[in-house]
C-alpha cells in the first residue's frame, strides 16, 4: 500500500499521565523511520486553535522516556467544543499541511477528535493516556500503572502510622467515574475495604465490615475511597462513619495529584512505546478515527465511538477477591 500520509501532528490533551512522553517519543521515531514529517501541537486543542505547532525531530524526543508530565504540555479546551473553535483549529492544521493527527489522552480527547475528524475529514488515531484506566478497547491506559504504584507506596507509609496508633484511615485516590485505581491500590496495599463509583457500598455496610475486623482483633484499618464514590469522598465517608462508630481514631488522606506525576514505571514506558508505534503503523495502513489499545498483549484498534461510549467493566471477581483478602 502506498502511504499518502506525509505530515503528522501529535498532541497530548486532558489530564497528563506518566508515560505520555514515552508515547510521543515512539510516535516521532516511528514516523521518522517511515520518512514522514512530524509536528508537535502544544497544549492540546488549545494549541491547535492557536496554531501553536512546531516541527519535532528525533533528537527533540531524546532523554524523555523516563520523564513524567508531557513535553507538549496539555489543556482542557472549552473553545474546541464550539464549531467555530474547531474551524480555526482546522485552518491551523491546513496552514501546516498536516495530513493526520495522533491524539494522546482520554475520553474527552477522543470525543473531540471524533467530532473534528468527521467535520473536517482529517484522520485521527487515539492513544489512551489517562491514569484512570477507564477506556474501553485497551487492558491498560498509559499512566495507570505508575499512578497505582504511587498510591500503593503512599498507603504503605500510612499503614506504618495507622498501625502505630491503632487508627482507621480513609485514603482517597483519583478516579472521577471509575474505580480502577482504587481497586488496584486496595488490593496492592491490603486495604480493609475499597469504595468505588461502580458499586454502592452503604455506610452501614462499611461499618459492618469495620466492626467485623475489630472483632477479629484488627487494630487498624485502611479504607481506599475513589474520589467519584457515590456516597462521598474520603472526608465525607470518614465523617459519616465516625458519627456512628468510634472504635478507631479516624484520619483522612487525599493523595490527589501526586498520582499524576513522577517517572513512569517500566510497564507504562513499554505500553506507551507499543501504543505510539502502533498508532503510526495504523495511520500507514489507512486506519482512521480509532483508538489503538493493547488487549491480551496484542495491538487492537477500537473505533472512537466504542472507546468513548462502551463502558469498561471493573472486574467483579477482583472486587470479591479484595473483600475476601481483607478478612
Ligand atoms: O482523568 C484523570 C484525572 O486525574 C482524574 O482522575 C481526576 O478526577 C481528574 O483528572 C483531575 O483533573 P484536574 O487535574 O483537571 O483537576
mmCIF file of C-alpha atoms and ligand atoms in Angstrom:
data_model
loop_
_atom_site.group_PDB
_atom_site.id
_atom_site.type_symbol
_atom_site.label_atom_id
_atom_site.label_comp_id
_atom_site.label_asym_id
_atom_site.label_seq_id
_atom_site.Cartn_x
_atom_site.Cartn_y
_atom_site.Cartn_z
ATOM 1 C CA UNK A 1 0.000 0.000 0.000
ATOM 2 C CA UNK A 2 1.320 3.488 -0.847
ATOM 3 C CA UNK A 3 1.432 5.740 2.149
ATOM 4 C CA UNK A 4 -0.195 9.051 1.275
ATOM 5 C CA UNK A 5 0.312 10.482 4.754
ATOM 6 C CA UNK A 6 3.458 12.586 4.860
ATOM 7 C CA UNK A 7 2.932 15.051 7.703
ATOM 8 C CA UNK A 8 1.574 14.028 11.085
ATOM 9 C CA UNK A 9 0.822 16.138 14.148
ATOM 10 C CA UNK A 10 0.896 14.697 17.661
ATOM 11 C CA UNK A 11 -0.519 16.254 20.826
ATOM 12 C CA UNK A 12 -1.462 15.472 24.415
ATOM 13 C CA UNK A 13 -4.766 16.614 25.872
ATOM 14 C CA UNK A 14 -6.772 16.407 29.122
ATOM 15 C CA UNK A 15 -5.102 15.271 32.343
ATOM 16 C CA UNK A 16 -1.406 14.452 31.930
ATOM 17 C CA UNK A 17 -0.304 10.892 32.653
ATOM 18 C CA UNK A 18 3.176 9.452 33.318
ATOM 19 C CA UNK A 19 4.321 7.742 30.123
ATOM 20 C CA UNK A 20 2.901 10.325 27.707
ATOM 21 C CA UNK A 21 6.476 11.370 26.847
ATOM 22 C CA UNK A 22 7.409 7.795 26.002
ATOM 23 C CA UNK A 23 4.416 7.698 23.627
ATOM 24 C CA UNK A 24 5.434 10.995 21.965
ATOM 25 C CA UNK A 25 8.949 9.620 21.530
ATOM 26 C CA UNK A 26 7.634 6.419 19.931
ATOM 27 C CA UNK A 27 5.381 8.364 17.542
ATOM 28 C CA UNK A 28 8.187 10.702 16.445
ATOM 29 C CA UNK A 29 10.732 7.927 15.947
ATOM 30 C CA UNK A 30 8.352 5.543 14.133
ATOM 31 C CA UNK A 31 7.100 8.311 11.829
ATOM 32 C CA UNK A 32 10.661 9.450 11.118
ATOM 33 C CA UNK A 33 11.621 5.857 10.291
ATOM 34 C CA UNK A 34 8.840 5.904 7.681
ATOM 35 C CA UNK A 35 10.147 9.196 6.242
ATOM 36 C CA UNK A 36 7.244 11.275 7.486
ATOM 37 C CA UNK A 37 7.484 14.773 8.900
ATOM 38 C CA UNK A 38 6.209 15.037 12.429
ATOM 39 C CA UNK A 39 4.859 18.100 14.232
ATOM 40 C CA UNK A 40 4.041 18.651 17.896
ATOM 41 C CA UNK A 41 0.995 20.693 18.883
ATOM 42 C CA UNK A 42 1.437 22.455 22.224
ATOM 43 C CA UNK A 43 -1.321 22.372 24.886
ATOM 44 C CA UNK A 44 -3.700 20.048 23.062
ATOM 45 C CA UNK A 45 -6.712 21.533 21.298
ATOM 46 C CA UNK A 46 -5.904 24.975 22.711
ATOM 47 C CA UNK A 47 -2.603 24.939 20.817
ATOM 48 C CA UNK A 48 -4.311 23.587 17.703
ATOM 49 C CA UNK A 49 -6.698 26.570 17.732
ATOM 50 C CA UNK A 50 -3.808 28.990 18.340
ATOM 51 C CA UNK A 51 -1.612 27.399 15.656
ATOM 52 C CA UNK A 52 0.997 26.520 18.298
ATOM 53 C CA UNK A 53 2.596 23.844 16.148
ATOM 54 C CA UNK A 54 6.304 23.051 15.776
ATOM 55 C CA UNK A 55 8.457 20.522 13.973
ATOM 56 C CA UNK A 56 9.710 17.556 16.030
ATOM 57 C CA UNK A 57 12.870 15.711 15.034
ATOM 58 C CA UNK A 58 14.170 12.501 16.580
ATOM 59 C CA UNK A 59 16.625 14.368 18.840
ATOM 60 C CA UNK A 60 13.810 16.528 20.252
ATOM 61 C CA UNK A 61 12.444 13.420 21.923
ATOM 62 C CA UNK A 62 15.779 12.178 23.289
ATOM 63 C CA UNK A 63 16.108 11.818 27.062
ATOM 64 C CA UNK A 64 12.353 11.999 27.741
ATOM 65 C CA UNK A 65 11.329 8.332 28.052
ATOM 66 C CA UNK A 66 11.764 8.462 31.835
ATOM 67 C CA UNK A 67 10.124 11.831 32.411
ATOM 68 C CA UNK A 68 6.632 12.338 33.859
ATOM 69 C CA UNK A 69 4.227 15.008 32.568
ATOM 70 C CA UNK A 70 4.230 15.850 28.877
ATOM 71 C CA UNK A 71 6.826 17.855 26.953
ATOM 72 C CA UNK A 72 3.982 19.011 24.678
ATOM 73 C CA UNK A 73 2.010 20.367 27.680
ATOM 74 C CA UNK A 74 -1.704 19.781 27.958
ATOM 75 C CA UNK A 75 -5.009 21.586 28.465
ATOM 76 C CA UNK A 76 -8.774 21.096 28.548
ATOM 77 C CA UNK A 77 -10.147 23.412 25.806
ATOM 78 C CA UNK A 78 -13.688 24.796 26.040
ATOM 79 C CA UNK A 79 -13.285 26.598 22.711
ATOM 80 C CA UNK A 80 -12.827 23.306 20.883
ATOM 81 C CA UNK A 81 -16.379 22.381 21.983
ATOM 82 C CA UNK A 82 -17.667 25.007 19.515
ATOM 83 C CA UNK A 83 -17.812 24.605 15.676
ATOM 84 C CA UNK A 84 -16.025 27.982 15.329
ATOM 85 C CA UNK A 85 -13.149 26.810 17.534
ATOM 86 C CA UNK A 86 -12.814 23.583 15.560
ATOM 87 C CA UNK A 87 -12.849 25.518 12.263
ATOM 88 C CA UNK A 88 -9.983 27.721 13.470
ATOM 89 C CA UNK A 89 -8.098 24.582 14.526
ATOM 90 C CA UNK A 90 -8.672 23.046 11.099
ATOM 91 C CA UNK A 91 -7.307 26.143 9.383
ATOM 92 C CA UNK A 92 -4.148 25.944 11.520
ATOM 93 C CA UNK A 93 -3.627 22.287 10.521
ATOM 94 C CA UNK A 94 -4.131 23.167 6.838
ATOM 95 C CA UNK A 95 -1.637 26.045 7.173
ATOM 96 C CA UNK A 96 0.946 23.481 8.321
ATOM 97 C CA UNK A 97 -0.068 20.917 5.637
ATOM 98 C CA UNK A 98 -0.926 18.348 8.321
ATOM 99 C CA UNK A 99 -2.407 15.156 6.799
ATOM 100 C CA UNK A 100 -3.286 13.320 10.022
ATOM 101 C CA UNK A 101 -3.222 13.675 13.809
ATOM 102 C CA UNK A 102 -2.321 11.437 16.726
ATOM 103 C CA UNK A 103 -4.131 12.392 19.938
ATOM 104 C CA UNK A 104 -2.867 11.166 23.306
ATOM 105 C CA UNK A 105 -5.484 11.490 26.029
ATOM 106 C CA UNK A 106 -8.701 10.122 27.455
ATOM 107 C CA UNK A 107 -12.415 10.189 26.869
ATOM 108 C CA UNK A 108 -12.771 13.948 26.314
ATOM 109 C CA UNK A 109 -9.818 13.996 23.918
ATOM 110 C CA UNK A 110 -11.302 11.252 21.739
ATOM 111 C CA UNK A 111 -14.786 12.791 21.801
ATOM 112 C CA UNK A 112 -13.257 15.999 20.378
ATOM 113 C CA UNK A 113 -11.181 14.045 17.845
ATOM 114 C CA UNK A 114 -14.202 12.073 16.641
ATOM 115 C CA UNK A 115 -16.339 15.185 16.059
ATOM 116 C CA UNK A 116 -13.464 17.123 14.466
ATOM 117 C CA UNK A 117 -12.317 14.442 12.051
ATOM 118 C CA UNK A 118 -15.867 13.886 10.810
ATOM 119 C CA UNK A 119 -16.416 17.640 10.322
ATOM 120 C CA UNK A 120 -13.083 18.292 8.627
ATOM 121 C CA UNK A 121 -12.040 14.955 7.165
ATOM 122 C CA UNK A 122 -8.624 14.689 8.804
ATOM 123 C CA UNK A 123 -7.770 11.166 10.020
ATOM 124 C CA UNK A 124 -7.119 10.819 13.747
ATOM 125 C CA UNK A 125 -5.633 7.953 15.733
ATOM 126 C CA UNK A 126 -6.027 7.987 19.512
ATOM 127 C CA UNK A 127 -3.554 6.750 22.116
ATOM 128 C CA UNK A 128 -5.125 6.072 25.550
ATOM 129 C CA UNK A 129 -3.277 8.248 28.056
ATOM 130 C CA UNK A 130 -5.044 8.688 31.385
ATOM 131 C CA UNK A 131 -4.260 7.450 34.875
ATOM 132 C CA UNK A 132 -7.925 6.436 35.278
ATOM 133 C CA UNK A 133 -7.705 3.327 33.002
ATOM 134 C CA UNK A 134 -11.348 3.936 32.111
ATOM 135 C CA UNK A 135 -11.229 3.412 28.337
ATOM 136 C CA UNK A 136 -12.894 0.523 26.573
ATOM 137 C CA UNK A 137 -10.650 -1.182 23.983
ATOM 138 C CA UNK A 138 -7.425 -1.497 25.958
ATOM 139 C CA UNK A 139 -6.493 -3.521 29.023
ATOM 140 C CA UNK A 140 -4.465 -0.615 30.385
ATOM 141 C CA UNK A 141 -4.064 3.086 29.671
ATOM 142 C CA UNK A 142 -0.765 4.960 29.865
ATOM 143 C CA UNK A 143 -0.139 6.247 33.385
ATOM 144 C CA UNK A 144 -2.379 3.852 35.298
ATOM 145 C CA UNK A 145 0.425 1.575 36.479
ATOM 146 C CA UNK A 146 2.541 4.497 37.682
ATOM 147 C CA UNK A 147 -0.419 6.095 39.474
ATOM 148 C CA UNK A 148 -1.237 2.835 41.271
ATOM 149 C CA UNK A 149 2.406 2.356 42.283
ATOM 150 C CA UNK A 150 2.488 5.904 43.662
ATOM 151 C CA UNK A 151 -0.741 5.336 45.591
ATOM 152 C CA UNK A 152 0.400 1.966 46.995
ATOM 153 C CA UNK A 153 3.699 3.484 48.106
ATOM 154 C CA UNK A 154 1.788 6.262 49.891
ATOM 155 C CA UNK A 155 -0.594 3.794 51.566
ATOM 156 C CA UNK A 156 2.376 1.691 52.754
ATOM 157 C CA UNK A 157 3.595 4.763 54.618
ATOM 158 C CA UNK A 158 0.145 5.471 56.020
ATOM 159 C CA UNK A 159 -0.022 1.812 57.172
ATOM 160 C CA UNK A 160 3.023 2.353 59.420
ATOM 161 C CA UNK A 161 1.453 5.236 61.276
ATOM 162 C CA UNK A 162 -2.034 3.646 61.272
ATOM 163 C CA UNK A 163 -0.538 0.548 62.896
ATOM 164 C CA UNK A 164 1.434 2.549 65.482
ATOM 165 C CA UNK A 165 -1.648 4.487 66.630
ATOM 166 C CA UNK A 166 -4.409 1.892 66.027
ATOM 167 C CA UNK A 167 -6.082 4.265 63.611
ATOM 168 C CA UNK A 168 -8.671 3.970 60.903
ATOM 169 C CA UNK A 169 -7.527 5.737 57.720
ATOM 170 C CA UNK A 170 -9.680 6.794 54.785
ATOM 171 C CA UNK A 171 -7.404 7.296 51.796
ATOM 172 C CA UNK A 172 -8.808 8.978 48.698
ATOM 173 C CA UNK A 173 -7.363 8.168 45.288
ATOM 174 C CA UNK A 174 -8.240 9.645 41.874
ATOM 175 C CA UNK A 175 -10.992 8.331 39.629
ATOM 176 C CA UNK A 176 -13.954 10.614 38.980
ATOM 177 C CA UNK A 177 -16.068 7.987 37.278
ATOM 178 C CA UNK A 178 -14.102 4.775 37.624
ATOM 179 C CA UNK A 179 -12.653 2.707 40.440
ATOM 180 C CA UNK A 180 -9.713 1.075 38.670
ATOM 181 C CA UNK A 181 -7.062 2.999 40.624
ATOM 182 C CA UNK A 182 -8.935 2.444 43.909
ATOM 183 C CA UNK A 183 -9.370 -1.286 43.365
ATOM 184 C CA UNK A 184 -5.743 -1.956 42.387
ATOM 185 C CA UNK A 185 -4.496 0.284 45.195
ATOM 186 C CA UNK A 186 -6.767 -1.513 47.655
ATOM 187 C CA UNK A 187 -5.566 -4.966 46.612
ATOM 188 C CA UNK A 188 -1.929 -3.867 46.393
ATOM 189 C CA UNK A 189 -1.924 -2.221 49.801
ATOM 190 C CA UNK A 190 -4.044 -4.792 51.641
ATOM 191 C CA UNK A 191 -6.907 -2.439 52.470
ATOM 192 C CA UNK A 192 -9.865 -3.465 54.647
ATOM 193 C CA UNK A 193 -12.335 -2.050 52.142
ATOM 194 C CA UNK A 194 -12.426 -0.366 48.723
ATOM 195 C CA UNK A 195 -15.187 2.083 47.785
ATOM 196 C CA UNK A 196 -15.643 2.623 44.047
ATOM 197 C CA UNK A 197 -18.158 4.555 41.912
ATOM 198 C CA UNK A 198 -19.288 1.347 40.169
ATOM 199 C CA UNK A 199 -20.745 -0.299 43.281
ATOM 200 C CA UNK A 200 -22.844 1.114 46.052
ATOM 201 C CA UNK A 201 -21.425 0.284 49.479
ATOM 202 C CA UNK A 202 -23.671 1.864 52.115
ATOM 203 C CA UNK A 203 -22.255 3.483 55.254
ATOM 204 C CA UNK A 204 -23.962 0.753 57.313
ATOM 205 C CA UNK A 205 -22.346 -1.896 55.090
ATOM 206 C CA UNK A 206 -18.934 -0.301 55.590
ATOM 207 C CA UNK A 207 -19.414 -0.090 59.362
ATOM 208 C CA UNK A 208 -20.347 -3.777 59.398
ATOM 209 C CA UNK A 209 -17.083 -4.643 57.644
ATOM 210 C CA UNK A 210 -15.060 -2.498 60.064
ATOM 211 C CA UNK A 211 -16.835 -3.952 63.112
ATOM 212 C CA UNK A 212 -16.153 -7.484 61.879
ATOM 213 C CA UNK A 213 -12.482 -6.532 61.522
ATOM 214 C CA UNK A 214 -12.424 -5.128 65.056
ATOM 215 C CA UNK A 215 -13.952 -8.386 66.351
ATOM 216 C CA UNK A 216 -11.154 -10.276 64.615
ATOM 217 C CA UNK A 217 -8.698 -8.116 66.584
ATOM 218 C CA UNK A 218 -7.725 -5.859 63.680
ATOM 219 C CA UNK A 219 -6.113 -2.955 65.449
ATOM 220 C CA UNK A 220 -6.069 -0.591 62.489
ATOM 221 C CA UNK A 221 -7.758 -0.414 59.102
ATOM 222 C CA UNK A 222 -7.257 1.214 55.738
ATOM 223 C CA UNK A 223 -10.231 2.140 53.550
ATOM 224 C CA UNK A 224 -9.480 3.215 49.969
ATOM 225 C CA UNK A 225 -12.052 5.598 48.505
ATOM 226 C CA UNK A 226 -12.242 6.569 44.823
ATOM 227 C CA UNK A 227 -12.887 10.313 44.500
ATOM 228 C CA UNK A 228 -16.060 9.612 42.483
ATOM 229 C CA UNK A 229 -17.536 7.248 45.078
ATOM 230 C CA UNK A 230 -21.325 7.772 45.167
ATOM 231 C CA UNK A 231 -21.607 8.177 48.964
ATOM 232 C CA UNK A 232 -18.890 10.828 49.001
ATOM 233 C CA UNK A 233 -15.117 11.209 49.031
ATOM 234 C CA UNK A 234 -12.846 10.145 51.888
ATOM 235 C CA UNK A 235 -13.639 13.156 54.112
ATOM 236 C CA UNK A 236 -17.393 12.738 53.766
ATOM 237 C CA UNK A 237 -17.277 8.979 54.336
ATOM 238 C CA UNK A 238 -14.996 9.414 57.365
ATOM 239 C CA UNK A 239 -17.473 11.889 58.885
ATOM 240 C CA UNK A 240 -20.463 9.626 58.274
ATOM 241 C CA UNK A 241 -18.670 6.580 59.703
ATOM 242 C CA UNK A 242 -17.231 8.251 62.787
ATOM 243 C CA UNK A 243 -20.657 9.698 63.644
ATOM 244 C CA UNK A 244 -21.807 6.109 64.153
ATOM 245 C CA UNK A 245 -18.686 4.166 65.063
ATOM 246 C CA UNK A 246 -15.892 5.258 67.362
ATOM 247 C CA UNK A 247 -13.675 2.219 67.798
ATOM 248 C CA UNK A 248 -10.772 3.787 65.945
ATOM 249 C CA UNK A 249 -9.263 7.224 65.814
ATOM 250 C CA UNK A 250 -10.155 8.101 62.175
ATOM 251 C CA UNK A 251 -7.934 10.094 59.820
ATOM 252 C CA UNK A 252 -8.263 11.186 56.195
ATOM 253 C CA UNK A 253 -5.564 11.396 53.497
ATOM 254 C CA UNK A 254 -6.192 12.613 49.949
ATOM 255 C CA UNK A 255 -3.372 11.508 47.661
ATOM 256 C CA UNK A 256 -4.591 13.785 44.845
ATOM 257 C CA UNK A 257 -2.316 14.999 42.059
ATOM 258 C CA UNK A 258 0.726 13.178 43.465
ATOM 259 C CA UNK A 259 -0.686 10.243 41.469
ATOM 260 C CA UNK A 260 -0.363 12.133 38.205
ATOM 261 C CA UNK A 261 3.342 12.915 38.439
ATOM 262 C CA UNK A 262 6.651 11.125 38.624
ATOM 263 C CA UNK A 263 8.787 8.966 36.417
ATOM 264 C CA UNK A 264 6.699 6.327 34.582
ATOM 265 C CA UNK A 265 7.113 2.702 35.605
ATOM 266 C CA UNK A 266 8.758 0.291 33.152
ATOM 267 C CA UNK A 267 5.309 -1.143 32.419
ATOM 268 C CA UNK A 268 3.974 2.295 31.411
ATOM 269 C CA UNK A 269 7.044 3.039 29.282
ATOM 270 C CA UNK A 270 6.691 -0.248 27.402
ATOM 271 C CA UNK A 271 2.941 0.222 26.923
ATOM 272 C CA UNK A 272 3.408 3.822 25.721
ATOM 273 C CA UNK A 273 6.118 2.698 23.273
ATOM 274 C CA UNK A 274 3.883 -0.061 21.872
ATOM 275 C CA UNK A 275 0.941 2.322 21.501
ATOM 276 C CA UNK A 276 2.972 5.128 19.890
ATOM 277 C CA UNK A 277 4.471 2.682 17.411
ATOM 278 C CA UNK A 278 1.061 1.082 16.785
ATOM 279 C CA UNK A 279 -0.601 4.455 16.162
ATOM 280 C CA UNK A 280 1.797 5.378 13.341
ATOM 281 C CA UNK A 281 1.538 1.890 11.814
ATOM 282 C CA UNK A 282 -2.270 2.197 11.910
ATOM 283 C CA UNK A 283 -2.140 5.507 10.020
ATOM 284 C CA UNK A 284 0.145 3.974 7.405
ATOM 285 C CA UNK A 285 -2.364 1.139 6.965
ATOM 286 C CA UNK A 286 -5.030 3.751 6.217
ATOM 287 C CA UNK A 287 -6.900 3.459 9.514
ATOM 288 C CA UNK A 288 -8.707 6.485 10.921
ATOM 289 C CA UNK A 289 -10.803 7.550 13.888
ATOM 290 C CA UNK A 290 -9.758 4.605 16.023
ATOM 291 C CA UNK A 291 -8.028 4.237 19.355
ATOM 292 C CA UNK A 292 -5.039 1.934 19.477
ATOM 293 C CA UNK A 293 -5.028 -0.314 22.538
ATOM 294 C CA UNK A 294 -3.341 -3.435 23.857
ATOM 295 C CA UNK A 295 -5.679 -6.326 24.653
ATOM 296 C CA UNK A 296 -4.208 -9.650 25.816
ATOM 297 C CA UNK A 297 -0.768 -8.420 24.732
ATOM 298 C CA UNK A 298 -1.875 -7.688 21.177
ATOM 299 C CA UNK A 299 -2.433 -4.342 19.482
ATOM 300 C CA UNK A 300 -6.142 -3.764 18.904
ATOM 301 C CA UNK A 301 -7.921 -0.894 17.147
ATOM 302 C CA UNK A 302 -11.274 0.294 18.501
ATOM 303 C CA UNK A 303 -13.467 2.933 16.805
ATOM 304 C CA UNK A 304 -13.570 6.166 18.821
ATOM 305 C CA UNK A 305 -17.333 5.759 19.218
ATOM 306 C CA UNK A 306 -16.886 2.474 21.105
ATOM 307 C CA UNK A 307 -13.864 3.602 23.118
ATOM 308 C CA UNK A 308 -15.901 6.594 24.324
ATOM 309 C CA UNK A 309 -19.340 5.071 24.782
ATOM 310 C CA UNK A 310 -18.787 1.482 25.822
ATOM 311 C CA UNK A 311 -18.119 1.053 29.494
ATOM 312 C CA UNK A 312 -15.005 -0.766 30.603
ATOM 313 C CA UNK A 313 -16.151 -3.055 33.400
ATOM 314 C CA UNK A 314 -14.412 -3.190 36.740
ATOM 315 C CA UNK A 315 -13.790 -6.873 37.452
ATOM 316 C CA UNK A 316 -16.368 -8.162 39.927
ATOM 317 C CA UNK A 317 -14.028 -11.103 40.637
ATOM 318 C CA UNK A 318 -11.283 -8.665 41.680
ATOM 319 C CA UNK A 319 -13.747 -6.776 43.897
ATOM 320 C CA UNK A 320 -14.766 -10.022 45.581
ATOM 321 C CA UNK A 321 -11.129 -11.042 45.974
ATOM 322 C CA UNK A 322 -10.295 -7.699 47.626
ATOM 323 C CA UNK A 323 -13.096 -8.334 50.115
ATOM 324 C CA UNK A 324 -12.006 -11.904 50.877
ATOM 325 C CA UNK A 325 -8.342 -10.972 51.289
ATOM 326 C CA UNK A 326 -9.207 -8.300 53.827
ATOM 327 C CA UNK A 327 -10.659 -10.814 56.297
HETATM 328 O O1 LIG B 1 -8.813 11.989 34.307
HETATM 329 C C1 LIG B 1 -7.640 11.980 35.030
HETATM 330 C C2 LIG B 1 -7.831 12.683 36.346
HETATM 331 O O2 LIG B 1 -6.602 12.638 37.034
HETATM 332 C C3 LIG B 1 -8.960 12.164 37.228
HETATM 333 O O3 LIG B 1 -8.630 11.003 37.937
HETATM 334 C C4 LIG B 1 -9.215 13.353 38.107
HETATM 335 O O4 LIG B 1 -10.515 13.331 38.615
HETATM 336 C C5 LIG B 1 -9.031 14.495 37.166
HETATM 337 O O5 LIG B 1 -8.157 14.060 36.155
HETATM 338 C C6 LIG B 1 -8.493 15.744 37.796
HETATM 339 O O6 LIG B 1 -8.417 16.724 36.831
HETATM 340 P P1 LIG B 1 -7.728 18.139 37.038
HETATM 341 O O7 LIG B 1 -6.248 17.917 37.135
HETATM 342 O O8 LIG B 1 -8.100 18.920 35.843
HETATM 343 O O9 LIG B 1 -8.278 18.661 38.317
#
